[in-house]
PDB file of N, CA and C in Angstrom:
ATOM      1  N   UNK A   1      -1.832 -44.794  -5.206  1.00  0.00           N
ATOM      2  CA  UNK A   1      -0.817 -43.784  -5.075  1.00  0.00           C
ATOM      3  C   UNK A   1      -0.009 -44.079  -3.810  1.00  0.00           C
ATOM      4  N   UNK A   2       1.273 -43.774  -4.299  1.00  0.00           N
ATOM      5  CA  UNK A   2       2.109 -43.821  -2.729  1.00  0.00           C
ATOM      6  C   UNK A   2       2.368 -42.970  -1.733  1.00  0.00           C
ATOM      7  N   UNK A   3       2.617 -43.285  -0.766  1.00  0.00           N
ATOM      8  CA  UNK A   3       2.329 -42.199   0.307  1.00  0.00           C
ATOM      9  C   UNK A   3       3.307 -40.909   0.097  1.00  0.00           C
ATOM     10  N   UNK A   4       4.624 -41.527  -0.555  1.00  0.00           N
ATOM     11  CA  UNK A   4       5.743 -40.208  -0.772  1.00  0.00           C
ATOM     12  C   UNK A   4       5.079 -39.370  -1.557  1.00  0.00           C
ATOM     13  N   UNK A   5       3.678 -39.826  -2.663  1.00  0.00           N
ATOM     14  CA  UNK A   5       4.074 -39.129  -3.842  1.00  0.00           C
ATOM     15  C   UNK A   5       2.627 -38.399  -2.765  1.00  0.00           C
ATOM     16  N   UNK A   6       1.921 -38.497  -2.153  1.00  0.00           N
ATOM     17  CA  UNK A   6       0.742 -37.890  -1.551  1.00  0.00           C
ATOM     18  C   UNK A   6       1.085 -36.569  -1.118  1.00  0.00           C
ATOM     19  N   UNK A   7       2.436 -36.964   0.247  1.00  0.00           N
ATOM     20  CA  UNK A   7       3.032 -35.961   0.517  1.00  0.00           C
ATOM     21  C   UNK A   7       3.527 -34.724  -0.396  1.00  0.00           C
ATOM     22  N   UNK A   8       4.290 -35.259  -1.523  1.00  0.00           N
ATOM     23  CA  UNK A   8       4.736 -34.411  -2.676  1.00  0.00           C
ATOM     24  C   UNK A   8       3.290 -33.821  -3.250  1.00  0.00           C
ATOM     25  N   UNK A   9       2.056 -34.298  -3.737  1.00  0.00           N
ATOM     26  CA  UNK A   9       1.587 -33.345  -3.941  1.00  0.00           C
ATOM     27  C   UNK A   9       0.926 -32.570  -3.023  1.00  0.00           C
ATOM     28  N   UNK A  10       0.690 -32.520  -1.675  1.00  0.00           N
ATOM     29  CA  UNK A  10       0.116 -31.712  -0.366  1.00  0.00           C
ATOM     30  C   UNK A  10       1.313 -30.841  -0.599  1.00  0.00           C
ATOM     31  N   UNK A  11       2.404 -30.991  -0.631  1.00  0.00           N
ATOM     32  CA  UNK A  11       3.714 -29.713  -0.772  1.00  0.00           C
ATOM     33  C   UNK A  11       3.578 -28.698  -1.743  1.00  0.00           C
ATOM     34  N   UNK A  12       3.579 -28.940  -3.354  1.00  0.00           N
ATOM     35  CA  UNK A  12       3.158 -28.270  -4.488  1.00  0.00           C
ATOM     36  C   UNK A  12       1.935 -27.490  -4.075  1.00  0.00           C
ATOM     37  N   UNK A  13       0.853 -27.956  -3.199  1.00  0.00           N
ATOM     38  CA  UNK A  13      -0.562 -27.899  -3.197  1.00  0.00           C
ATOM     39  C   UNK A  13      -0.584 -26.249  -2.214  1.00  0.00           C
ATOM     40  N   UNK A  14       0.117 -26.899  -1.357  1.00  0.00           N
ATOM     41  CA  UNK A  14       0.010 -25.465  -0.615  1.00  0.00           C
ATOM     42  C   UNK A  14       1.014 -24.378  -0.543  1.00  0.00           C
ATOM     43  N   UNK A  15       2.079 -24.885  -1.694  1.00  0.00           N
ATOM     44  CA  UNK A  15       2.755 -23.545  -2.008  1.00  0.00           C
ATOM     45  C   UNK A  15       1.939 -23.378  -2.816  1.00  0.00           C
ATOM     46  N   UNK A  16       1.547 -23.503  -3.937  1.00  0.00           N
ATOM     47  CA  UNK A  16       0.329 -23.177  -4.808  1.00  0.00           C
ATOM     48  C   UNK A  16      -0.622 -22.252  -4.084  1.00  0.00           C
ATOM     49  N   UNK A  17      -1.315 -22.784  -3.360  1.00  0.00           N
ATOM     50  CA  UNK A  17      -2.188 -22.312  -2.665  1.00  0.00           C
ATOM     51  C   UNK A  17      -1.804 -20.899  -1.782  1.00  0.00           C
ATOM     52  N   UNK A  18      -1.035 -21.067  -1.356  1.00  0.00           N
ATOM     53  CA  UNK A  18      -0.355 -19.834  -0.557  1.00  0.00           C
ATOM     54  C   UNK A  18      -0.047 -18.912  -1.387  1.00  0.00           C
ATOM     55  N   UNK A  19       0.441 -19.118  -2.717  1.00  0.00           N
ATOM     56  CA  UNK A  19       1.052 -17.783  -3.659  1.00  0.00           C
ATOM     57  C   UNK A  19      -0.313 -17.287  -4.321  1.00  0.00           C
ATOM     58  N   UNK A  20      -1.273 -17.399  -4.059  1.00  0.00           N
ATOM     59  CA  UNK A  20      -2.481 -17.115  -4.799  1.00  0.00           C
ATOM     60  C   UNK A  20      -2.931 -16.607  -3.692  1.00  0.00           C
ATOM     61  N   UNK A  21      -2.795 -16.379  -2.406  1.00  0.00           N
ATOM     62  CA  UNK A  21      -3.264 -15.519  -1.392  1.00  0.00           C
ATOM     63  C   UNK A  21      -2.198 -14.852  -1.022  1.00  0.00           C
ATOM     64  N   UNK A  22      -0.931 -14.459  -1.446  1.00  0.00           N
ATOM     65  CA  UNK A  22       0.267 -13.730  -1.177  1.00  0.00           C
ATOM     66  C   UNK A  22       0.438 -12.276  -1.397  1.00  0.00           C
ATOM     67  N   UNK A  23       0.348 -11.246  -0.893  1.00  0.00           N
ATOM     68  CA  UNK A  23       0.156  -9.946  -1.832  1.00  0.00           C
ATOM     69  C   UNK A  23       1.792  -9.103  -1.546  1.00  0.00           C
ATOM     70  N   UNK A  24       2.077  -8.317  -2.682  1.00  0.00           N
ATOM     71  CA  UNK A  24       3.313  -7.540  -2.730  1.00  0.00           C
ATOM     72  C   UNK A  24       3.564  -6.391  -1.032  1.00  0.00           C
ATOM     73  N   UNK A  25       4.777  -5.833  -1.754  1.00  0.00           N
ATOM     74  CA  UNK A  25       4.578  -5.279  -0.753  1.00  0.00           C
ATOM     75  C   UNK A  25       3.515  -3.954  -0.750  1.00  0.00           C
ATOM     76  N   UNK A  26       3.652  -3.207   0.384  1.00  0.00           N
ATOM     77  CA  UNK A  26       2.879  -1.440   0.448  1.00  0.00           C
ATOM     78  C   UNK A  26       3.290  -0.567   0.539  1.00  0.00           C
ATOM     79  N   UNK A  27       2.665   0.543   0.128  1.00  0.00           N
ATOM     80  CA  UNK A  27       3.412   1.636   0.104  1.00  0.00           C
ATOM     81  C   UNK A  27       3.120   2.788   0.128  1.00  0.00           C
ATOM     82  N   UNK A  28       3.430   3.969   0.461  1.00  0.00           N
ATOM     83  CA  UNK A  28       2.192   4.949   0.797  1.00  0.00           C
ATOM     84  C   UNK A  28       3.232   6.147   0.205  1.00  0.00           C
ATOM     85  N   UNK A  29       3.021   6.998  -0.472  1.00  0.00           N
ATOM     86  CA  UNK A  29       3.598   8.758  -1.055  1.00  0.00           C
ATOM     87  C   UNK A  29       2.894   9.618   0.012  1.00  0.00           C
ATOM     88  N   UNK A  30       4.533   9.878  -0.012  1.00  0.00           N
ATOM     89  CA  UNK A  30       4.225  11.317   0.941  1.00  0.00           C
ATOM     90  C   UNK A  30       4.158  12.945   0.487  1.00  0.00           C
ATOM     91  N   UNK A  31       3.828  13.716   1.123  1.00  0.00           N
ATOM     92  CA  UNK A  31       4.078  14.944   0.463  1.00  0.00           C
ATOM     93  C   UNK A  31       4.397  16.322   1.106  1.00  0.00           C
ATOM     94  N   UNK A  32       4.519  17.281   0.866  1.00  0.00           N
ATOM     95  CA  UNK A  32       4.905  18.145   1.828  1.00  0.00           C
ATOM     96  C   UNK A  32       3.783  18.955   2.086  1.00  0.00           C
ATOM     97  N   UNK A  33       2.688  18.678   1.557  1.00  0.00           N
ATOM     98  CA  UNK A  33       1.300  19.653   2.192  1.00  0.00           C
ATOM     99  C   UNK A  33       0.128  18.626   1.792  1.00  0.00           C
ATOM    100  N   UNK A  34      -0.309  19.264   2.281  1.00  0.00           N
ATOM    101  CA  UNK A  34      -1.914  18.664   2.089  1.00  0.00           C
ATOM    102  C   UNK A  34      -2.577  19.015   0.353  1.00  0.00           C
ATOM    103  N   UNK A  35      -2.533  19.961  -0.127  1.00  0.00           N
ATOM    104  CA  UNK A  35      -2.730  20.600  -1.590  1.00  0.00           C
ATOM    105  C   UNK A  35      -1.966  19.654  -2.357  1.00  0.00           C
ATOM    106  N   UNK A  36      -0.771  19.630  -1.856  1.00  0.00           N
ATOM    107  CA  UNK A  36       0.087  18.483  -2.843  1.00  0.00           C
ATOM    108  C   UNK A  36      -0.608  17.496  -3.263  1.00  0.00           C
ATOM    109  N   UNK A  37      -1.187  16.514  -1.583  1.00  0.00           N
ATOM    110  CA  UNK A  37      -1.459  15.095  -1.998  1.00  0.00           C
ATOM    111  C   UNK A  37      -2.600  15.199  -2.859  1.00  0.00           C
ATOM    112  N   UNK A  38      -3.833  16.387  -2.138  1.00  0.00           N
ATOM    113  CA  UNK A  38      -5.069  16.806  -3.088  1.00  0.00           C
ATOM    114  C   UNK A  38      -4.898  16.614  -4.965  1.00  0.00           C
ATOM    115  N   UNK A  39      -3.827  17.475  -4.854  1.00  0.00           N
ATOM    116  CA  UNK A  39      -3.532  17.762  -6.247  1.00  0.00           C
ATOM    117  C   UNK A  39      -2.989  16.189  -7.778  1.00  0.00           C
ATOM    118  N   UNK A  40      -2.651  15.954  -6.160  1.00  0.00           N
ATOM    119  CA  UNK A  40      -1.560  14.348  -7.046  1.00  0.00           C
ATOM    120  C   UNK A  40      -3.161  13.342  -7.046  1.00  0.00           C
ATOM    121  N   UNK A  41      -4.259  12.983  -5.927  1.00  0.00           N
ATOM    122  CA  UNK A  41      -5.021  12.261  -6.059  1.00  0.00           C
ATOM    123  C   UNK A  41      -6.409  12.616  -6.576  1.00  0.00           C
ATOM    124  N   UNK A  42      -6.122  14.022  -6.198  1.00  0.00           N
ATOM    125  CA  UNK A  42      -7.713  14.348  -6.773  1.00  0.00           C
ATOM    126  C   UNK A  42      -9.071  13.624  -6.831  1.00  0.00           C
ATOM    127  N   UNK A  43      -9.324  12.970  -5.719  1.00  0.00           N
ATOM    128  CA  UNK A  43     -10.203  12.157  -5.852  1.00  0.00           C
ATOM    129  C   UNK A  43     -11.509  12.339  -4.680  1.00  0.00           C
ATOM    130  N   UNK A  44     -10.636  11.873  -3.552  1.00  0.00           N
ATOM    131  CA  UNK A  44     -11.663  12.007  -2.527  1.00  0.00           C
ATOM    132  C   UNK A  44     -10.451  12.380  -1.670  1.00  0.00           C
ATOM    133  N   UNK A  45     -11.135  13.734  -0.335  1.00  0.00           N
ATOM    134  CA  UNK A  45     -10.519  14.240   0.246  1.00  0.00           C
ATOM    135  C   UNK A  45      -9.780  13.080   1.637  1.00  0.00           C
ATOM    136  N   UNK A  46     -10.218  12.191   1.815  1.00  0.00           N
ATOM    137  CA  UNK A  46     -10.295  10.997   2.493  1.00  0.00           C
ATOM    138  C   UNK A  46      -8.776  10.465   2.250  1.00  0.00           C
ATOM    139  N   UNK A  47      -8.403  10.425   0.826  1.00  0.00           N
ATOM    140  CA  UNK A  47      -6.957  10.253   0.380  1.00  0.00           C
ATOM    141  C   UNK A  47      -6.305  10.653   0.855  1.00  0.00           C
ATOM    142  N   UNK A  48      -6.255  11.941   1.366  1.00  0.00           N
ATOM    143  CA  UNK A  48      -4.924  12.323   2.531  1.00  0.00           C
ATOM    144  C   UNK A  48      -5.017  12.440   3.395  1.00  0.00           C
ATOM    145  N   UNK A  49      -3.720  12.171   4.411  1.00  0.00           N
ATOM    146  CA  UNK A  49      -4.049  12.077   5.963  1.00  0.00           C
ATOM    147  C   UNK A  49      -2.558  12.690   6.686  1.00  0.00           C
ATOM    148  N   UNK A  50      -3.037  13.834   7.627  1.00  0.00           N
ATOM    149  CA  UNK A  50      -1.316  13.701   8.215  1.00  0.00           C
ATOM    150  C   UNK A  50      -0.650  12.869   8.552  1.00  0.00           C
ATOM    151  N   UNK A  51       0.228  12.635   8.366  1.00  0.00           N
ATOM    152  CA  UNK A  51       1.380  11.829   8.125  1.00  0.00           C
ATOM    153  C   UNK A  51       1.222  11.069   9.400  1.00  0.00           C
ATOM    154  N   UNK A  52       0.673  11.363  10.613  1.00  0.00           N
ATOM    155  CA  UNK A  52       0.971  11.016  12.079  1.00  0.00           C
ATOM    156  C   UNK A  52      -0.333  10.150  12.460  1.00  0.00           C
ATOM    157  N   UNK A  53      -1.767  10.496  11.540  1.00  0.00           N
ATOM    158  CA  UNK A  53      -2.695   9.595  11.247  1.00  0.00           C
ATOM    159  C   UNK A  53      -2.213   8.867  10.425  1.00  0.00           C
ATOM    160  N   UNK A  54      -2.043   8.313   9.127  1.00  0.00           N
ATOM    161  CA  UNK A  54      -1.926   7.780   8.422  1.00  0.00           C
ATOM    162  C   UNK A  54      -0.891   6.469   8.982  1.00  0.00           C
ATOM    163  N   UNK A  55      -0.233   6.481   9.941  1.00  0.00           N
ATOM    164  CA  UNK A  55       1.041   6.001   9.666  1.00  0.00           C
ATOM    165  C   UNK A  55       0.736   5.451  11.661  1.00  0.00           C
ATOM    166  N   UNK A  56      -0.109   6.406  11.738  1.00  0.00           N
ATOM    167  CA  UNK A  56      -1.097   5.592  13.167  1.00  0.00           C
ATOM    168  C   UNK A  56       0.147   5.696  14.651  1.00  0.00           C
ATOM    169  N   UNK A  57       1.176   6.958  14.708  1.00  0.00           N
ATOM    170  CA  UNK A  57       2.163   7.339  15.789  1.00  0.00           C
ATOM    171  C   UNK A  57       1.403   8.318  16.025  1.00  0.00           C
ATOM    172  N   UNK A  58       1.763   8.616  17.323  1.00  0.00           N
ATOM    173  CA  UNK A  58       1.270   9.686  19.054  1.00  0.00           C
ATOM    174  C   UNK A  58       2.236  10.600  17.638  1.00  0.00           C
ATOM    175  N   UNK A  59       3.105  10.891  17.349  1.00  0.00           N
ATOM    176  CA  UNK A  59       4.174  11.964  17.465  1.00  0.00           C
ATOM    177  C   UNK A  59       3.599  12.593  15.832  1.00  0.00           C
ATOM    178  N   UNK A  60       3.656  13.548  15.603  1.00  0.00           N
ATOM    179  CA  UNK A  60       3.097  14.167  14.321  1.00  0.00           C
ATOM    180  C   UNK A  60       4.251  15.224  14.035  1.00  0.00           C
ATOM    181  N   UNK A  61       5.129  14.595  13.229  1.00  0.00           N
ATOM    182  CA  UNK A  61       6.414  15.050  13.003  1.00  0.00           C
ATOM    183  C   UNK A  61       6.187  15.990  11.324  1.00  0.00           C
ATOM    184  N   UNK A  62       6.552  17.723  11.842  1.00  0.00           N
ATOM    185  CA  UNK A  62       6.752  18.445  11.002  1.00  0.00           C
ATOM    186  C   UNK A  62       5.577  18.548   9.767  1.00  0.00           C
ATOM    187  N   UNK A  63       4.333  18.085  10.030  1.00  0.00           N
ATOM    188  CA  UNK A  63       3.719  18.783   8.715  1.00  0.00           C
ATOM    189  C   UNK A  63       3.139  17.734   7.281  1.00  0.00           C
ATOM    190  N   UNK A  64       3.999  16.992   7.426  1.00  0.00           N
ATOM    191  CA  UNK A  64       3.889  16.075   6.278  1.00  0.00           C
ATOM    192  C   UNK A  64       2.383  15.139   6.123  1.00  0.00           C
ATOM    193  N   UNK A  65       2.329  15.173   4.389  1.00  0.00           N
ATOM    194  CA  UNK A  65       0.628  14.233   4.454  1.00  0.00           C
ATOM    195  C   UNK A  65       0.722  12.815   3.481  1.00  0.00           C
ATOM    196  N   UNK A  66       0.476  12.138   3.748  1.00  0.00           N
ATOM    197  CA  UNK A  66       0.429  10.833   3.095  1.00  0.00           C
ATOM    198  C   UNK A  66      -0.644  10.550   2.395  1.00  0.00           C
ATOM    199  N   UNK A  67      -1.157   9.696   1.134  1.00  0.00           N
ATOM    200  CA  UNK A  67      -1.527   9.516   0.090  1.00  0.00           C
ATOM    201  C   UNK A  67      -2.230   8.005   0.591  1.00  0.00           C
ATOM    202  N   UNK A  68      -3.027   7.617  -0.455  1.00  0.00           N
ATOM    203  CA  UNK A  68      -4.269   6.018   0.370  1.00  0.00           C
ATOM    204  C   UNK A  68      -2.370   5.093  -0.056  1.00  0.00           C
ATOM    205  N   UNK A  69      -3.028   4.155   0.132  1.00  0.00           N
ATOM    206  CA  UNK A  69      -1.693   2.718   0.380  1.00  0.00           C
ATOM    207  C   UNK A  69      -1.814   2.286  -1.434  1.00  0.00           C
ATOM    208  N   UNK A  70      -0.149   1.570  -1.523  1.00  0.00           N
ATOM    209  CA  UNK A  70      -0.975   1.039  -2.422  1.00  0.00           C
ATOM    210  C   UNK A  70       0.419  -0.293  -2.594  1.00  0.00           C
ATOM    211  N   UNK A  71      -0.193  -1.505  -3.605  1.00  0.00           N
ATOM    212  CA  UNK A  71       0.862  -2.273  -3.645  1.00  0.00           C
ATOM    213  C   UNK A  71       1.687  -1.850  -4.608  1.00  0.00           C
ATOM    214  N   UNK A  72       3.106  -2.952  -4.505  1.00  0.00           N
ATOM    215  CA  UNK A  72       4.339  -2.682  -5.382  1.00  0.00           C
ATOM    216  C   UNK A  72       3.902  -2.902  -6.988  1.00  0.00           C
ATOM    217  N   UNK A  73       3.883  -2.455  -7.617  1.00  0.00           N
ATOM    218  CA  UNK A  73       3.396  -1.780  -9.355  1.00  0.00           C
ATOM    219  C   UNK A  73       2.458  -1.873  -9.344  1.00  0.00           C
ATOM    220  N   UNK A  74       1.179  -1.215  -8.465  1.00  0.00           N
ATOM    221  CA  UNK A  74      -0.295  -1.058  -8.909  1.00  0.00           C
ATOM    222  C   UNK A  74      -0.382   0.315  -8.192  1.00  0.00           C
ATOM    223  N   UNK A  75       0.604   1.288  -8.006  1.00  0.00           N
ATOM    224  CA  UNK A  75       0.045   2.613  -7.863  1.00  0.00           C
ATOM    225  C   UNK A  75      -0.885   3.038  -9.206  1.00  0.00           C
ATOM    226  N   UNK A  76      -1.910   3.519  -8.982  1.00  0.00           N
ATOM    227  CA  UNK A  76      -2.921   3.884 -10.058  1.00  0.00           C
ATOM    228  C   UNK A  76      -2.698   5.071 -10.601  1.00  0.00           C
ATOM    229  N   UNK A  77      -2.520   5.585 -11.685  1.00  0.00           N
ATOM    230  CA  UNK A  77      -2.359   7.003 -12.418  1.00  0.00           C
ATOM    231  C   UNK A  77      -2.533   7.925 -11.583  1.00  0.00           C
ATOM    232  N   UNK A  78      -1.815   9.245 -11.125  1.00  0.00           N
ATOM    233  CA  UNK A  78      -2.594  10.308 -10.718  1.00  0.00           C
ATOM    234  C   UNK A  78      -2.380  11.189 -11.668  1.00  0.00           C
ATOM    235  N   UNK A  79      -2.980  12.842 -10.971  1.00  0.00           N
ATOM    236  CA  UNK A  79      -2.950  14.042 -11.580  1.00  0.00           C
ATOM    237  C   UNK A  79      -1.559  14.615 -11.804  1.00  0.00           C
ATOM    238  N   UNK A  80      -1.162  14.533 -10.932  1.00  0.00           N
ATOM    239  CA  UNK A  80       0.553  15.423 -10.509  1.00  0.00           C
ATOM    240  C   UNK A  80       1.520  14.190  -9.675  1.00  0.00           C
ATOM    241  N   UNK A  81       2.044  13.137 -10.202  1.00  0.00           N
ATOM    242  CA  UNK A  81       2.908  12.180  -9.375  1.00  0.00           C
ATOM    243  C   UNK A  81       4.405  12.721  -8.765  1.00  0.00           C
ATOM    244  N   UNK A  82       4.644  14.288  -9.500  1.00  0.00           N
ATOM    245  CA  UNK A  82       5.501  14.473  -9.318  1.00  0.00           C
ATOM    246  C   UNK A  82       5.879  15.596  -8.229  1.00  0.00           C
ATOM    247  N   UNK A  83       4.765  15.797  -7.536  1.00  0.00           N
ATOM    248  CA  UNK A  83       4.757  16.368  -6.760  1.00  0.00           C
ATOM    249  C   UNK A  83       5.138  15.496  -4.947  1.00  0.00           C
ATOM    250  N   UNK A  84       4.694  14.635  -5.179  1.00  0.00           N
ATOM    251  CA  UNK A  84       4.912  13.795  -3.718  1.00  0.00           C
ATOM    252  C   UNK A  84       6.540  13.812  -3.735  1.00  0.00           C
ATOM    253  N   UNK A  85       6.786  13.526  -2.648  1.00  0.00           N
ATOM    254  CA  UNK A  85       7.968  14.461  -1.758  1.00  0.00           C
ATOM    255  C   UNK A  85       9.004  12.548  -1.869  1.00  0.00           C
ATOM    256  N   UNK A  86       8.497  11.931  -1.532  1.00  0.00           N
ATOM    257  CA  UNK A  86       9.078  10.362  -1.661  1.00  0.00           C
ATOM    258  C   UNK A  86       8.119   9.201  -1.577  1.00  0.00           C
ATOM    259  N   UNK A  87       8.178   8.342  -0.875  1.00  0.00           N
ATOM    260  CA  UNK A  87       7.409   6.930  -0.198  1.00  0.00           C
ATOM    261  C   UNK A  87       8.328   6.503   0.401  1.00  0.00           C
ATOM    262  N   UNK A  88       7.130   5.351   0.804  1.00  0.00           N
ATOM    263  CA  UNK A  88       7.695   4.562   2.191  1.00  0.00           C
ATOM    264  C   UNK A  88       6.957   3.345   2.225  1.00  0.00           C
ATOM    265  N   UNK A  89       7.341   2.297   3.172  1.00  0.00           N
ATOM    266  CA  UNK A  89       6.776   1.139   3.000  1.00  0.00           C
ATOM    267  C   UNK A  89       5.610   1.044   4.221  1.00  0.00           C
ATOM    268  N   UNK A  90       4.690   0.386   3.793  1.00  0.00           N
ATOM    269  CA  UNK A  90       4.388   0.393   4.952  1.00  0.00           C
ATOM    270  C   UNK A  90       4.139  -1.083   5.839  1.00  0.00           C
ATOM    271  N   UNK A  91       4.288  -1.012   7.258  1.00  0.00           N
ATOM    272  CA  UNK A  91       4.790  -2.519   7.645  1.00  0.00           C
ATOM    273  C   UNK A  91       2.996  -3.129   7.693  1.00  0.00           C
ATOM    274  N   UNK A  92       2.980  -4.237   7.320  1.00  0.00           N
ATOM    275  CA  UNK A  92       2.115  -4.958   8.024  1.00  0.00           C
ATOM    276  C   UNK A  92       1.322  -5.337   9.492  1.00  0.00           C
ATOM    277  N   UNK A  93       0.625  -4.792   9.824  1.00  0.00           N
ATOM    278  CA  UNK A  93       0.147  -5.234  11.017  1.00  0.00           C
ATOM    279  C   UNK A  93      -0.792  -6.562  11.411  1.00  0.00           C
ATOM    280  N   UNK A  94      -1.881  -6.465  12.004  1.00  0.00           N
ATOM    281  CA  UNK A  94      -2.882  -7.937  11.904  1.00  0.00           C
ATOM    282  C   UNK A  94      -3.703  -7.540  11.048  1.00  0.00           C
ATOM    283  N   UNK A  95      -4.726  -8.524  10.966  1.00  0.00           N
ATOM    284  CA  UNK A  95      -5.890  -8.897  10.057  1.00  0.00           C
ATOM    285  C   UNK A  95      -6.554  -7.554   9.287  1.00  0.00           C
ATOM    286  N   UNK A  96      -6.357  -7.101   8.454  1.00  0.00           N
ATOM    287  CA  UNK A  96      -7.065  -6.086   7.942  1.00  0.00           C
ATOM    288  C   UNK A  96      -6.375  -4.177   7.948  1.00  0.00           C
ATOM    289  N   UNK A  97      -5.157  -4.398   9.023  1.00  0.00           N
ATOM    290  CA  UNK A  97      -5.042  -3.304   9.422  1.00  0.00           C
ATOM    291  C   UNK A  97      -4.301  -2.363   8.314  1.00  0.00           C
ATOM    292  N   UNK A  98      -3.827  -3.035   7.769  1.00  0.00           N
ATOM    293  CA  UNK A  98      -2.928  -1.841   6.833  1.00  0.00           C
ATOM    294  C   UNK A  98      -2.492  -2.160   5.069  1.00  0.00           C
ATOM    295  N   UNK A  99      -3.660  -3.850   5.104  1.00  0.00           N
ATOM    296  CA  UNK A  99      -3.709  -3.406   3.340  1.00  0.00           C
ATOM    297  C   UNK A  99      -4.272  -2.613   2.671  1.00  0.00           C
ATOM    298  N   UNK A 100      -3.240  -3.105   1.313  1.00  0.00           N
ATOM    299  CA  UNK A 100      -3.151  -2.187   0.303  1.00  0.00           C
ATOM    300  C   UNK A 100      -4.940  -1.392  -0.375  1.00  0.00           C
ATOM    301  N   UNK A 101      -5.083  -0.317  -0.015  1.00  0.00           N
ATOM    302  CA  UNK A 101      -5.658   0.043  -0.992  1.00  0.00           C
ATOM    303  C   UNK A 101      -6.450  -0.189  -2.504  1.00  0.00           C
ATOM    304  N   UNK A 102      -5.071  -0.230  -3.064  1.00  0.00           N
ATOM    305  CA  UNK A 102      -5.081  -0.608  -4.370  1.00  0.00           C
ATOM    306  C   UNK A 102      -4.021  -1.793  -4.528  1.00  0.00           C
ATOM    307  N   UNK A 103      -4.704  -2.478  -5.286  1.00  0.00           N
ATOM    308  CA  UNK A 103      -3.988  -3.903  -5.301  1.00  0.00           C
ATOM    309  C   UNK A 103      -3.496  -4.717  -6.714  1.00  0.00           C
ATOM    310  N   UNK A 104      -3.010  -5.510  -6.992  1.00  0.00           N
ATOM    311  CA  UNK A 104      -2.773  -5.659  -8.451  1.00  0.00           C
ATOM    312  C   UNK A 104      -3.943  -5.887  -9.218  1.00  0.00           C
ATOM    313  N   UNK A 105      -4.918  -6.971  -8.732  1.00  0.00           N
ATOM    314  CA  UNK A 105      -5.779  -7.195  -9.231  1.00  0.00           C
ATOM    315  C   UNK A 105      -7.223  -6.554  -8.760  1.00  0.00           C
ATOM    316  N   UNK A 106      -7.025  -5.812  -7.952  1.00  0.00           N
ATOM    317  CA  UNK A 106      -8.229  -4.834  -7.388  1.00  0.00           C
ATOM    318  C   UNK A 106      -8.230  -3.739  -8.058  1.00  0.00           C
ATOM    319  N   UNK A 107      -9.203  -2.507  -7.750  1.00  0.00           N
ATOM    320  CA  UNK A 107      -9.526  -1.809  -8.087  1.00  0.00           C
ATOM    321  C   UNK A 107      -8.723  -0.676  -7.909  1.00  0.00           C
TER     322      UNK A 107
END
């Protein structure tokens, strides 16, 4: 094999490789009470968090509660979806800190 074509496949190899460890973006529903998010996840009370935990700022602006994370088209069914107030993205931080929840191919 020649060395160009070595290179060419180490290139394929680790975009390959990289899109198979790549995940969408995140995203978290918000809501305007705490009962809301209860109501929309119904699951474990753990699912909601004021908005000022969840989102990990000193400042706890007006009331609002946020819903677990989740990626772009793997929000999982809830009870009431139509109750959450909007979403938001949420940014990435380091190693572990703020993936998704729920994931395409996770649970």
């Amino acid at each position: 094999m020649k060395k160009s074509d070595a290179v060419i496949l180490a290139v394929i190899g680790s975009v390959y490789g990289f899109s198979l460890f790549s995940h969408g973006d995140v995203y978290q529903d918000r809501y305007r009470s705490r009962e809301d998010c209860e109501k929309d996840w119904g699951r474990d009370p753990r699912d909601c968090q004021p908005e000022a935990a969840a989102t990990g700022s000193a400042y706890y602006g007006g009331g609002f509660w946020r819903g677990p994370r989740y990626e772009e088209g793997a929000r999982p069914p809830t009870a009431q979806p139509g109750l959450r107030d909007g979403r938001t993205q949420v940014m990435r931080g380091g190693f572990g800190t703020t993936g998704a929840r729920y994931t395409r191919g996770g649970s």
